[in-house]
Amino acid sequence: DAGITQSPRHKVTETGTPVTLRCHQTENHRYMYWYRQDPGHGLRLIHYSYGVKDTDKGEVSDGYSVSRSKTEDFLLTLESATSSQTSVYFCASGANTEAFFGQGTRLTVV
Amino acid sequence: GIQVEQSPPDLILQEGANSTLRCNFSDSVNNLQWFHQNPWGQLINLFYIPSGTKQNGRLSATTVATERYSLLYISSSQTTDSGVYFCAVTGGYQKVTFGTGTKLQVIP
């Protein structure tokens, strides 16, 4: 299995607080992705990166920002968490072929 | 962006039955993958199949890129096959877009 780890795995936070989720990969993959999964919506792309410091928005990017200062790390930040951002977040990485996923982070905003 | 549709959305099978899941996509793609999300939420890579046919045990997949569809075949289904099956396509800049999935329940 590809070495992709997400941290934390579970988090409960209060509305209005900032939250950062971390994705770390040991595969030297060029591409990295953040998705959220909600019932009835499958996996929706939030942001993705096609290289260090190169990122772009996905279909549900409002309220989220990302940073990639090193090949192995891709950070997802919720500047001011809202209840609508309660979800399961998945990170993925890949080269020019397959993408591989982390275990997911369950975020609850109360 | 690329639209990805999967059918059927839900499927209930008796153990031992065969099934075919379909994935249609709206534009040319660089890659296509099939994933299985197990009941614990883990996403498992099944196939990387931008074109042609591949088999892995009881599972096989076929992608016809020129007609913009892919099929996942499950033969002799087992209860451990239960979960959600996703198709995901890769377009420009390696942007990966998922379909909404097929939820499969295999009953004993």
mmCIF file of C-alpha atoms in Angstrom:
data_model
loop_
_atom_site.group_PDB
_atom_site.id
_atom_site.type_symbol
_atom_site.label_atom_id
_atom_site.label_comp_id
_atom_site.label_asym_id
_atom_site.label_seq_id
_atom_site.Cartn_x
_atom_site.Cartn_y
_atom_site.Cartn_z
ATOM 1 C CA ASP A 1 0.000 0.000 0.000
ATOM 2 C CA ALA A 2 1.089 3.559 -0.712
ATOM 3 C CA GLY A 3 2.405 5.424 2.326
ATOM 4 C CA ILE A 4 -0.231 8.101 2.836
ATOM 5 C CA THR A 5 -1.127 9.193 6.337
ATOM 6 C CA GLN A 6 -3.667 11.728 7.488
ATOM 7 C CA SER A 7 -3.689 13.493 10.814
ATOM 8 C CA PRO A 8 -5.642 13.804 12.923
ATOM 9 C CA ARG A 9 -7.957 10.867 12.243
ATOM 10 C CA HIS A 10 -10.779 12.360 14.285
ATOM 11 C CA LYS A 11 -11.428 15.903 15.411
ATOM 12 C CA VAL A 12 -14.236 17.792 17.060
ATOM 13 C CA THR A 13 -14.027 21.560 16.890
ATOM 14 C CA GLU A 14 -16.210 24.539 17.589
ATOM 15 C CA THR A 15 -17.795 26.792 15.005
ATOM 16 C CA GLY A 16 -15.540 29.701 14.102
ATOM 17 C CA THR A 17 -12.247 28.088 15.040
ATOM 18 C CA PRO A 18 -9.459 27.421 12.531
ATOM 19 C CA VAL A 19 -8.637 23.819 11.716
ATOM 20 C CA THR A 20 -5.733 22.312 9.784
ATOM 21 C CA LEU A 21 -5.670 18.773 8.457
ATOM 22 C CA ARG A 22 -2.400 17.239 7.365
ATOM 23 C CA CYS A 23 -1.650 14.752 4.626
ATOM 24 C CA HIS A 24 1.777 13.162 4.438
ATOM 25 C CA GLN A 25 3.005 10.843 1.679
ATOM 26 C CA THR A 26 6.249 8.942 1.382
ATOM 27 C CA GLU A 27 5.907 8.004 -2.308
ATOM 28 C CA ASN A 28 7.411 11.150 -3.831
ATOM 29 C CA HIS A 29 4.163 11.592 -5.761
ATOM 30 C CA ARG A 30 3.795 14.806 -7.692
ATOM 31 C CA TYR A 31 0.018 15.126 -7.344
ATOM 32 C CA MET A 32 -1.957 15.425 -4.134
ATOM 33 C CA TYR A 33 -5.671 15.903 -3.487
ATOM 34 C CA TRP A 34 -8.169 16.735 -0.777
ATOM 35 C CA TYR A 35 -11.744 15.438 -0.967
ATOM 36 C CA ARG A 36 -14.737 15.538 1.301
ATOM 37 C CA GLN A 37 -17.300 12.771 1.478
ATOM 38 C CA ASP A 38 -20.886 13.403 2.498
ATOM 39 C CA PRO A 39 -23.925 11.141 2.286
ATOM 40 C CA GLY A 40 -25.502 11.319 -1.153
ATOM 41 C CA HIS A 41 -22.566 13.192 -2.705
ATOM 42 C CA GLY A 42 -19.766 10.698 -3.071
ATOM 43 C CA LEU A 43 -16.290 12.204 -2.986
ATOM 44 C CA ARG A 44 -16.019 15.821 -4.041
ATOM 45 C CA LEU A 45 -12.728 17.507 -4.822
ATOM 46 C CA ILE A 46 -11.828 20.464 -2.600
ATOM 47 C CA HIS A 47 -8.347 21.385 -3.802
ATOM 48 C CA TYR A 48 -5.526 19.626 -5.520
ATOM 49 C CA SER A 49 -1.830 20.171 -6.121
ATOM 50 C CA TYR A 50 0.235 19.382 -9.200
ATOM 51 C CA GLY A 51 3.560 20.257 -7.640
ATOM 52 C CA VAL A 52 5.185 22.092 -4.769
ATOM 53 C CA LYS A 53 3.458 25.454 -4.370
ATOM 54 C CA ASP A 54 1.189 24.658 -7.337
ATOM 55 C CA THR A 55 -2.425 24.246 -6.304
ATOM 56 C CA ASP A 56 -5.843 24.671 -7.841
ATOM 57 C CA LYS A 57 -9.459 24.677 -6.734
ATOM 58 C CA GLY A 58 -11.824 21.802 -7.017
ATOM 59 C CA GLU A 59 -15.610 21.869 -7.099
ATOM 60 C CA VAL A 60 -16.196 22.654 -3.405
ATOM 61 C CA SER A 61 -13.309 24.951 -2.473
ATOM 62 C CA ASP A 62 -15.213 27.755 -0.720
ATOM 63 C CA GLY A 63 -14.135 28.059 2.921
ATOM 64 C CA TYR A 64 -10.978 26.002 2.412
ATOM 65 C CA SER A 65 -7.368 26.834 1.666
ATOM 66 C CA VAL A 66 -4.369 24.593 1.040
ATOM 67 C CA SER A 67 -0.625 24.772 1.103
ATOM 68 C CA ARG A 68 2.112 22.559 -0.225
ATOM 69 C CA SER A 69 5.600 23.673 0.718
ATOM 70 C CA LYS A 70 7.155 20.212 0.390
ATOM 71 C CA THR A 71 6.470 17.317 -1.957
ATOM 72 C CA GLU A 72 5.409 15.063 0.894
ATOM 73 C CA ASP A 73 2.979 17.349 2.739
ATOM 74 C CA PHE A 74 -0.369 18.837 1.711
ATOM 75 C CA LEU A 75 -2.241 20.857 4.315
ATOM 76 C CA LEU A 76 -5.948 21.671 4.260
ATOM 77 C CA THR A 77 -7.083 24.627 6.371
ATOM 78 C CA LEU A 78 -10.558 25.659 7.375
ATOM 79 C CA GLU A 79 -10.045 29.295 8.318
ATOM 80 C CA SER A 80 -13.265 29.517 10.338
ATOM 81 C CA ALA A 81 -15.028 26.193 10.654
ATOM 82 C CA THR A 82 -18.781 25.982 10.053
ATOM 83 C CA SER A 83 -21.247 23.185 10.735
ATOM 84 C CA SER A 84 -21.575 22.583 6.975
ATOM 85 C CA GLN A 85 -17.928 21.503 6.972
ATOM 86 C CA THR A 86 -18.702 18.519 9.170
ATOM 87 C CA SER A 87 -17.627 15.674 6.932
ATOM 88 C CA VAL A 88 -15.113 12.931 6.303
ATOM 89 C CA TYR A 89 -12.022 14.269 4.570
ATOM 90 C CA PHE A 90 -9.810 12.130 2.376
ATOM 91 C CA CYS A 91 -6.373 12.911 1.080
ATOM 92 C CA ALA A 92 -4.854 11.199 -1.948
ATOM 93 C CA SER A 93 -1.598 11.243 -3.835
ATOM 94 C CA GLY A 94 -0.495 9.935 -7.205
ATOM 95 C CA ALA A 95 1.974 10.089 -10.040
ATOM 96 C CA ASN A 96 0.782 9.969 -13.650
ATOM 97 C CA THR A 97 -1.199 6.800 -13.129
ATOM 98 C CA GLU A 98 -3.054 5.701 -10.031
ATOM 99 C CA ALA A 99 -4.141 7.769 -7.066
ATOM 100 C CA PHE A 100 -3.943 6.270 -3.579
ATOM 101 C CA PHE A 101 -5.944 7.348 -0.581
ATOM 102 C CA GLY A 102 -5.329 7.912 3.075
ATOM 103 C CA GLN A 103 -7.545 6.517 5.816
ATOM 104 C CA GLY A 104 -9.680 9.641 6.148
ATOM 105 C CA THR A 105 -10.285 12.240 8.848
ATOM 106 C CA ARG A 106 -13.675 12.561 10.479
ATOM 107 C CA LEU A 107 -14.244 16.222 11.344
ATOM 108 C CA THR A 108 -17.193 17.361 13.414
ATOM 109 C CA VAL A 109 -17.928 21.071 13.808
ATOM 110 C CA VAL A 110 -20.230 21.810 16.745
ATOM 111 C CA GLY B 1 -15.477 19.717 -15.637
ATOM 112 C CA ILE B 2 -15.841 16.064 -16.482
ATOM 113 C CA GLN B 3 -19.124 14.483 -15.395
ATOM 114 C CA VAL B 4 -19.069 10.901 -14.137
ATOM 115 C CA GLU B 5 -22.229 8.867 -13.770
ATOM 116 C CA GLN B 6 -22.493 5.429 -12.225
ATOM 117 C CA SER B 7 -25.290 2.920 -12.396
ATOM 118 C CA PRO B 8 -27.092 1.415 -10.692
ATOM 119 C CA PRO B 9 -26.956 3.586 -7.560
ATOM 120 C CA ASP B 10 -27.964 0.667 -5.355
ATOM 121 C CA LEU B 11 -27.727 -3.083 -5.825
ATOM 122 C CA ILE B 12 -28.712 -6.002 -3.627
ATOM 123 C CA LEU B 13 -27.381 -9.432 -4.550
ATOM 124 C CA GLN B 14 -27.742 -12.899 -3.192
ATOM 125 C CA GLU B 15 -24.394 -14.437 -2.343
ATOM 126 C CA GLY B 16 -23.020 -16.239 -5.390
ATOM 127 C CA ALA B 17 -24.701 -13.978 -7.945
ATOM 128 C CA ASN B 18 -22.905 -12.002 -10.653
ATOM 129 C CA SER B 19 -23.227 -8.279 -11.333
ATOM 130 C CA THR B 20 -22.119 -5.530 -13.686
ATOM 131 C CA LEU B 21 -21.538 -1.956 -12.598
ATOM 132 C CA ARG B 22 -21.290 0.817 -15.146
ATOM 133 C CA CYS B 23 -19.421 4.129 -15.275
ATOM 134 C CA ASN B 24 -20.080 6.720 -17.974
ATOM 135 C CA PHE B 25 -17.968 9.845 -18.374
ATOM 136 C CA SER B 26 -18.548 12.970 -20.374
ATOM 137 C CA ASP B 27 -15.155 13.714 -21.902
ATOM 138 C CA SER B 28 -11.829 12.183 -22.849
ATOM 139 C CA VAL B 29 -9.820 11.084 -19.837
ATOM 140 C CA ASN B 30 -6.224 10.205 -19.165
ATOM 141 C CA ASN B 31 -6.874 7.512 -16.593
ATOM 142 C CA LEU B 32 -9.700 5.610 -14.990
ATOM 143 C CA GLN B 33 -9.763 3.781 -11.686
ATOM 144 C CA TRP B 34 -12.229 1.624 -9.780
ATOM 145 C CA PHE B 35 -12.287 1.735 -5.978
ATOM 146 C CA HIS B 36 -14.104 -0.216 -3.319
ATOM 147 C CA GLN B 37 -15.027 1.587 -0.125
ATOM 148 C CA ASN B 38 -15.490 -1.017 2.559
ATOM 149 C CA PRO B 39 -17.934 -0.671 5.479
ATOM 150 C CA TRP B 40 -15.129 0.851 7.578
ATOM 151 C CA GLY B 41 -14.693 3.672 5.087
ATOM 152 C CA GLN B 42 -11.365 2.623 3.621
ATOM 153 C CA LEU B 43 -10.878 3.249 -0.111
ATOM 154 C CA ILE B 44 -9.249 0.282 -1.785
ATOM 155 C CA ASN B 45 -7.776 0.438 -5.278
ATOM 156 C CA LEU B 46 -9.314 -2.255 -7.464
ATOM 157 C CA PHE B 47 -8.217 -1.395 -10.985
ATOM 158 C CA TYR B 48 -6.258 1.199 -12.846
ATOM 159 C CA ILE B 49 -7.739 0.787 -16.321
ATOM 160 C CA PRO B 50 -7.590 3.674 -18.817
ATOM 161 C CA SER B 51 -8.445 1.224 -21.590
ATOM 162 C CA GLY B 52 -8.819 -2.483 -22.255
ATOM 163 C CA THR B 53 -9.674 -5.301 -19.887
ATOM 164 C CA LYS B 54 -8.120 -6.478 -16.633
ATOM 165 C CA GLN B 55 -8.967 -9.279 -14.260
ATOM 166 C CA ASN B 56 -8.163 -9.842 -10.630
ATOM 167 C CA GLY B 57 -9.713 -12.952 -9.168
ATOM 168 C CA ARG B 58 -13.496 -12.690 -9.215
ATOM 169 C CA LEU B 59 -13.360 -9.090 -10.381
ATOM 170 C CA SER B 60 -12.711 -7.802 -13.846
ATOM 171 C CA ALA B 61 -13.007 -4.431 -15.532
ATOM 172 C CA THR B 62 -13.287 -3.164 -19.076
ATOM 173 C CA THR B 63 -12.870 0.402 -20.291
ATOM 174 C CA VAL B 64 -13.873 1.523 -23.774
ATOM 175 C CA ALA B 65 -12.320 4.968 -23.832
ATOM 176 C CA THR B 66 -13.592 5.878 -27.306
ATOM 177 C CA GLU B 67 -17.182 5.335 -26.127
ATOM 178 C CA ARG B 68 -16.546 6.877 -22.685
ATOM 179 C CA TYR B 69 -17.602 4.078 -20.412
ATOM 180 C CA SER B 70 -16.188 1.449 -18.109
ATOM 181 C CA LEU B 71 -17.685 -1.703 -16.624
ATOM 182 C CA LEU B 72 -16.828 -3.539 -13.427
ATOM 183 C CA TYR B 73 -17.827 -7.194 -13.240
ATOM 184 C CA ILE B 74 -18.205 -9.038 -9.969
ATOM 185 C CA SER B 75 -18.660 -12.765 -10.229
ATOM 186 C CA SER B 76 -19.732 -15.210 -7.514
ATOM 187 C CA SER B 77 -20.322 -12.356 -5.102
ATOM 188 C CA GLN B 78 -19.480 -12.733 -1.423
ATOM 189 C CA THR B 79 -20.681 -10.809 1.608
ATOM 190 C CA THR B 80 -17.224 -9.229 1.839
ATOM 191 C CA ASP B 81 -17.895 -7.551 -1.519
ATOM 192 C CA SER B 82 -20.450 -5.301 0.169
ATOM 193 C CA GLY B 83 -19.704 -1.601 0.226
ATOM 194 C CA VAL B 84 -19.619 1.236 -2.256
ATOM 195 C CA TYR B 85 -17.885 1.006 -5.613
ATOM 196 C CA PHE B 86 -16.533 4.202 -7.119
ATOM 197 C CA CYS B 87 -15.305 5.008 -10.557
ATOM 198 C CA ALA B 88 -12.826 7.905 -10.780
ATOM 199 C CA VAL B 89 -11.490 9.543 -13.923
ATOM 200 C CA THR B 90 -8.434 11.709 -14.420
ATOM 201 C CA GLY B 91 -8.588 14.703 -16.742
ATOM 202 C CA GLY B 92 -6.315 17.637 -17.384
ATOM 203 C CA TYR B 93 -3.648 18.486 -14.746
ATOM 204 C CA GLN B 94 -4.294 15.017 -13.289
ATOM 205 C CA LYS B 95 -7.517 16.266 -11.720
ATOM 206 C CA VAL B 96 -9.381 13.208 -10.402
ATOM 207 C CA THR B 97 -13.181 13.274 -10.460
ATOM 208 C CA PHE B 98 -15.353 10.647 -8.784
ATOM 209 C CA GLY B 99 -18.723 9.269 -9.695
ATOM 210 C CA THR B 100 -21.424 9.089 -7.017
ATOM 211 C CA GLY B 101 -20.893 5.386 -6.538
ATOM 212 C CA THR B 102 -22.837 2.124 -6.543
ATOM 213 C CA LYS B 103 -23.815 0.816 -3.121
ATOM 214 C CA LEU B 104 -23.677 -2.974 -3.141
ATOM 215 C CA GLN B 105 -25.162 -5.217 -0.499
ATOM 216 C CA VAL B 106 -24.530 -8.946 -0.742
ATOM 217 C CA ILE B 107 -26.836 -11.001 1.417
ATOM 218 C CA PRO B 108 -26.185 -14.606 2.538
#
